mmCIF file of C-alpha atoms in Angstrom:
data_model
loop_
_atom_site.group_PDB
_atom_site.id
_atom_site.type_symbol
_atom_site.label_atom_id
_atom_site.label_comp_id
_atom_site.label_asym_id
_atom_site.label_seq_id
_atom_site.Cartn_x
_atom_site.Cartn_y
_atom_site.Cartn_z
ATOM 1 C CA MET A 221 146.351 108.960 50.827
ATOM 2 C CA ILE A 222 145.622 105.368 52.398
ATOM 3 C CA LYS A 223 147.891 106.200 55.309
ATOM 4 C CA LYS A 224 145.846 109.377 56.178
ATOM 5 C CA THR A 225 142.631 107.329 56.052
ATOM 6 C CA ILE A 226 144.006 104.753 58.340
ATOM 7 C CA ILE A 227 145.128 107.468 60.767
ATOM 8 C CA PHE A 228 141.908 109.265 60.532
ATOM 9 C CA THR A 229 139.780 106.091 61.060
ATOM 10 C CA SER A 230 141.962 104.839 63.949
ATOM 11 C CA LEU A 231 141.565 108.422 65.584
ATOM 12 C CA PHE A 232 137.867 108.232 65.062
ATOM 13 C CA PHE A 233 137.635 104.832 66.841
ATOM 14 C CA VAL A 234 139.841 105.913 69.719
ATOM 15 C CA MET A 235 137.534 108.999 70.259
ATOM 16 C CA LEU A 236 134.331 107.019 70.058
ATOM 17 C CA LEU A 237 135.649 104.429 72.591
ATOM 18 C CA SER A 238 136.644 107.271 74.903
ATOM 19 C CA LEU A 239 133.288 108.815 74.703
ATOM 20 C CA LEU A 240 131.537 105.520 75.287
ATOM 21 C CA SER A 241 133.594 104.567 78.301
ATOM 22 C CA PHE A 242 132.960 108.083 79.855
ATOM 23 C CA SER A 243 129.270 107.714 79.427
ATOM 24 C CA VAL A 244 129.235 104.205 80.958
ATOM 25 C CA LYS A 245 131.393 105.228 83.833
ATOM 26 C CA GLU A 246 129.169 108.245 84.562
ATOM 27 C CA LYS A 247 125.951 106.099 84.528
ATOM 28 C CA GLN A 248 127.433 103.434 86.838
ATOM 29 C CA SER A 249 128.448 106.091 89.416
ATOM 30 C CA ASN A 250 124.933 107.477 89.689
ATOM 31 C CA THR A 251 123.190 104.103 89.926
ATOM 32 C CA ALA A 252 122.528 101.836 92.834
ATOM 33 C CA SER A 253 124.525 98.660 92.452
ATOM 34 C CA ARG A 254 124.435 95.259 94.241
ATOM 35 C CA GLY A 255 126.277 95.472 97.542
ATOM 36 C CA ASP A 256 125.872 99.323 97.947
ATOM 37 C CA LYS A 257 124.732 100.599 101.310
ATOM 38 C CA MET A 258 121.719 102.906 100.569
ATOM 39 C CA LYS A 259 121.763 106.464 101.750
ATOM 40 C CA MET A 260 118.470 107.887 101.187
ATOM 41 C CA GLU A 261 117.727 111.479 101.964
ATOM 42 C CA THR A 262 114.718 111.995 104.257
ATOM 43 C CA SER A 263 113.046 114.241 101.766
ATOM 44 C CA PHE A 264 112.617 111.132 99.478
ATOM 45 C CA TYR A 265 109.870 109.494 101.613
ATOM 46 C CA SER A 266 106.646 110.302 103.342
ATOM 47 C CA SER A 267 106.953 107.944 106.242
ATOM 48 C CA GLN A 268 109.459 105.980 108.322
ATOM 49 C CA THR A 269 109.723 103.028 105.869
ATOM 50 C CA LEU A 270 113.220 103.805 104.605
ATOM 51 C CA ASN A 271 114.698 106.039 107.321
ATOM 52 C CA ASN A 272 114.192 103.684 110.215
ATOM 53 C CA GLU A 273 116.060 100.612 111.145
ATOM 54 C CA SER A 274 113.160 98.250 111.098
ATOM 55 C CA GLY A 275 115.161 95.396 109.606
ATOM 56 C CA ASP A 276 112.727 94.961 106.833
ATOM 57 C CA LEU A 277 113.470 93.731 103.297
ATOM 58 C CA VAL A 278 112.381 96.700 101.240
ATOM 59 C CA LEU A 279 111.465 97.001 97.527
ATOM 60 C CA ILE A 280 111.747 100.419 96.107
ATOM 61 C CA ASN A 281 109.780 100.570 92.798
ATOM 62 C CA PHE A 282 109.773 103.477 90.380
ATOM 63 C CA TRP A 283 106.783 103.726 87.964
ATOM 64 C CA ALA A 284 104.321 106.027 86.198
ATOM 65 C CA THR A 285 100.664 105.582 85.303
ATOM 66 C CA TYR A 286 101.377 106.553 81.677
ATOM 67 C CA ASP A 287 103.930 103.682 81.393
ATOM 68 C CA ALA A 288 101.927 100.474 81.119
ATOM 69 C CA GLU A 289 104.698 98.054 81.941
ATOM 70 C CA SER A 290 105.886 99.779 84.943
ATOM 71 C CA ARG A 291 102.167 100.192 86.293
ATOM 72 C CA VAL A 292 101.597 96.394 85.761
ATOM 73 C CA LYS A 293 104.908 95.513 87.628
ATOM 74 C CA ASN A 294 104.027 97.899 90.398
ATOM 75 C CA VAL A 295 100.703 96.220 90.983
ATOM 76 C CA ARG A 296 102.277 92.781 90.816
ATOM 77 C CA PHE A 297 104.922 93.711 93.285
ATOM 78 C CA ALA A 298 102.277 95.099 95.719
ATOM 79 C CA ARG A 299 100.266 91.896 95.505
ATOM 80 C CA LEU A 300 103.314 89.871 96.340
ATOM 81 C CA VAL A 301 104.100 92.184 99.377
ATOM 82 C CA GLU A 302 100.545 91.824 100.457
ATOM 83 C CA LYS A 303 100.707 87.973 100.084
ATOM 84 C CA TYR A 304 104.042 87.581 101.949
ATOM 85 C CA LYS A 305 103.869 90.454 104.396
ATOM 86 C CA GLN A 306 102.738 88.364 107.299
ATOM 87 C CA LYS A 307 104.956 85.406 106.595
ATOM 88 C CA PRO A 308 108.596 85.053 107.958
ATOM 89 C CA ILE A 309 111.250 86.586 105.620
ATOM 90 C CA LYS A 310 114.757 85.099 105.695
ATOM 91 C CA ASN A 311 117.231 87.437 107.499
ATOM 92 C CA ALA A 312 114.601 90.110 107.799
ATOM 93 C CA ASN A 313 111.985 91.421 110.310
ATOM 94 C CA GLY A 314 109.443 91.947 107.605
ATOM 95 C CA LEU A 315 108.635 93.000 104.121
ATOM 96 C CA SER A 316 107.815 96.387 102.798
ATOM 97 C CA MET A 317 107.544 98.387 99.542
ATOM 98 C CA VAL A 318 107.846 101.969 98.652
ATOM 99 C CA SER A 319 106.290 102.856 95.315
ATOM 100 C CA TYR A 320 107.593 106.192 93.686
ATOM 101 C CA SER A 321 105.377 107.562 90.938
ATOM 102 C CA PHE A 322 106.869 109.810 88.248
ATOM 103 C CA ASP A 323 103.363 110.916 86.967
ATOM 104 C CA HIS A 324 102.644 114.231 85.458
ATOM 105 C CA TYR A 325 99.565 114.919 87.511
ATOM 106 C CA GLN A 326 98.990 114.025 91.193
ATOM 107 C CA SER A 327 95.233 113.603 90.545
ATOM 108 C CA ILE A 328 95.925 110.760 88.066
ATOM 109 C CA PHE A 329 98.361 109.240 90.522
ATOM 110 C CA ASN A 330 95.816 109.344 93.268
ATOM 111 C CA GLU A 331 93.094 107.911 91.035
ATOM 112 C CA THR A 332 95.356 105.027 89.989
ATOM 113 C CA ILE A 333 96.265 104.204 93.572
ATOM 114 C CA ALA A 334 92.626 103.836 94.335
ATOM 115 C CA ALA A 335 91.858 101.974 91.092
ATOM 116 C CA ASP A 336 94.758 99.528 91.502
ATOM 117 C CA SER A 337 93.942 99.013 95.224
ATOM 118 C CA LEU A 338 97.483 99.982 96.275
ATOM 119 C CA SER A 339 96.780 101.341 99.869
ATOM 120 C CA GLN A 340 98.717 98.445 101.429
ATOM 121 C CA ILE A 341 102.081 99.801 100.272
ATOM 122 C CA GLU A 342 103.596 103.148 100.676
ATOM 123 C CA ASN A 343 102.975 105.316 97.692
ATOM 124 C CA VAL A 344 104.852 108.501 96.988
ATOM 125 C CA TYR A 345 104.190 111.012 94.269
ATOM 126 C CA VAL A 346 107.507 112.514 93.111
ATOM 127 C CA GLU A 347 106.263 116.147 92.212
ATOM 128 C CA GLU A 348 109.606 117.268 90.714
ATOM 129 C CA GLY A 349 109.486 114.188 88.418
ATOM 130 C CA PHE A 350 112.717 113.346 86.516
ATOM 131 C CA SER A 351 114.429 116.683 87.691
ATOM 132 C CA SER A 352 114.210 115.443 91.211
ATOM 133 C CA ASP A 353 117.222 114.524 93.348
ATOM 134 C CA LEU A 354 115.715 110.985 93.675
ATOM 135 C CA ALA A 355 115.610 110.649 89.931
ATOM 136 C CA LYS A 356 119.248 111.745 89.777
ATOM 137 C CA GLN A 357 120.366 109.437 92.569
ATOM 138 C CA PHE A 358 118.916 106.476 90.740
ATOM 139 C CA ASN A 359 119.752 107.713 87.303
ATOM 140 C CA LEU A 360 116.123 107.612 86.273
ATOM 141 C CA LYS A 361 115.006 108.828 82.740
ATOM 142 C CA PRO A 362 111.537 108.972 81.244
ATOM 143 C CA GLY A 363 110.506 105.499 80.013
ATOM 144 C CA GLN A 364 113.240 103.821 82.061
ATOM 145 C CA PHE A 365 111.724 102.708 85.208
ATOM 146 C CA ASN A 366 113.388 100.204 87.575
ATOM 147 C CA ASN A 367 113.492 98.999 91.122
ATOM 148 C CA VAL A 368 115.886 98.336 93.882
ATOM 149 C CA LEU A 369 115.708 95.520 96.478
ATOM 150 C CA ILE A 370 117.274 96.385 99.812
ATOM 151 C CA ASP A 371 118.094 93.895 102.589
ATOM 152 C CA ALA A 372 117.462 94.299 106.244
ATOM 153 C CA LYS A 373 120.832 96.109 106.754
ATOM 154 C CA GLY A 374 120.107 98.656 104.015
ATOM 155 C CA VAL A 375 122.328 97.042 101.519
ATOM 156 C CA VAL A 376 121.207 96.674 97.922
ATOM 157 C CA MET A 377 120.530 93.031 97.097
ATOM 158 C CA ARG A 378 119.310 93.254 93.605
ATOM 159 C CA VAL A 379 118.506 96.105 90.902
ATOM 160 C CA ASN A 380 115.777 95.652 88.351
ATOM 161 C CA VAL A 381 114.248 92.448 90.005
ATOM 162 C CA THR A 382 111.324 90.952 88.103
ATOM 163 C CA PRO A 383 108.068 90.118 90.031
ATOM 164 C CA GLU A 384 108.986 86.393 89.471
ATOM 165 C CA GLU A 385 112.476 86.885 90.908
ATOM 166 C CA PHE A 386 111.140 88.939 93.765
ATOM 167 C CA GLU A 387 108.683 86.188 94.695
ATOM 168 C CA GLN A 388 111.359 83.567 94.478
ATOM 169 C CA ILE A 389 113.465 85.584 96.946
ATOM 170 C CA ILE A 390 110.811 86.317 99.407
ATOM 171 C CA SER A 391 109.305 82.855 99.320
ATOM 172 C CA GLN A 392 112.631 81.051 100.181
ATOM 173 C CA SER A 393 112.073 81.697 103.805
#
């Protein structure tokens, strides 16, 4: 009886570990990581910010108006871009930001862009939301917003950088 329990418990833990390792591997394969070369599809952006070779340091930020924390970070990032945009950036021609919104309604997105004075950065409303190819590429889920900092060569420098870390990076020039 004890032998069967030990065997059953061991099997249970082996299966559990197998499932956990599979889900972690799957998540990692769909998420941008430090050192990855970014391959963004042209349907993801509304202008030339990401698909040209301007040599800019680019922050890609994902957010939604209904997520207070992501909205506050978006505004803070935008203010930092505005503050440092005209200053020299180490190993880059300039600084830019693309802000992707996963809001339910474009009208609320538009009102928020105006209310938060975000016209100095590129703002993109992702109409398909979390079912979009963009959300799949970055493994985005409702309530799990993040960002990606890309260097002048299109290589991921950092993932989930805080506004404080972002300012430290861009002010070191």
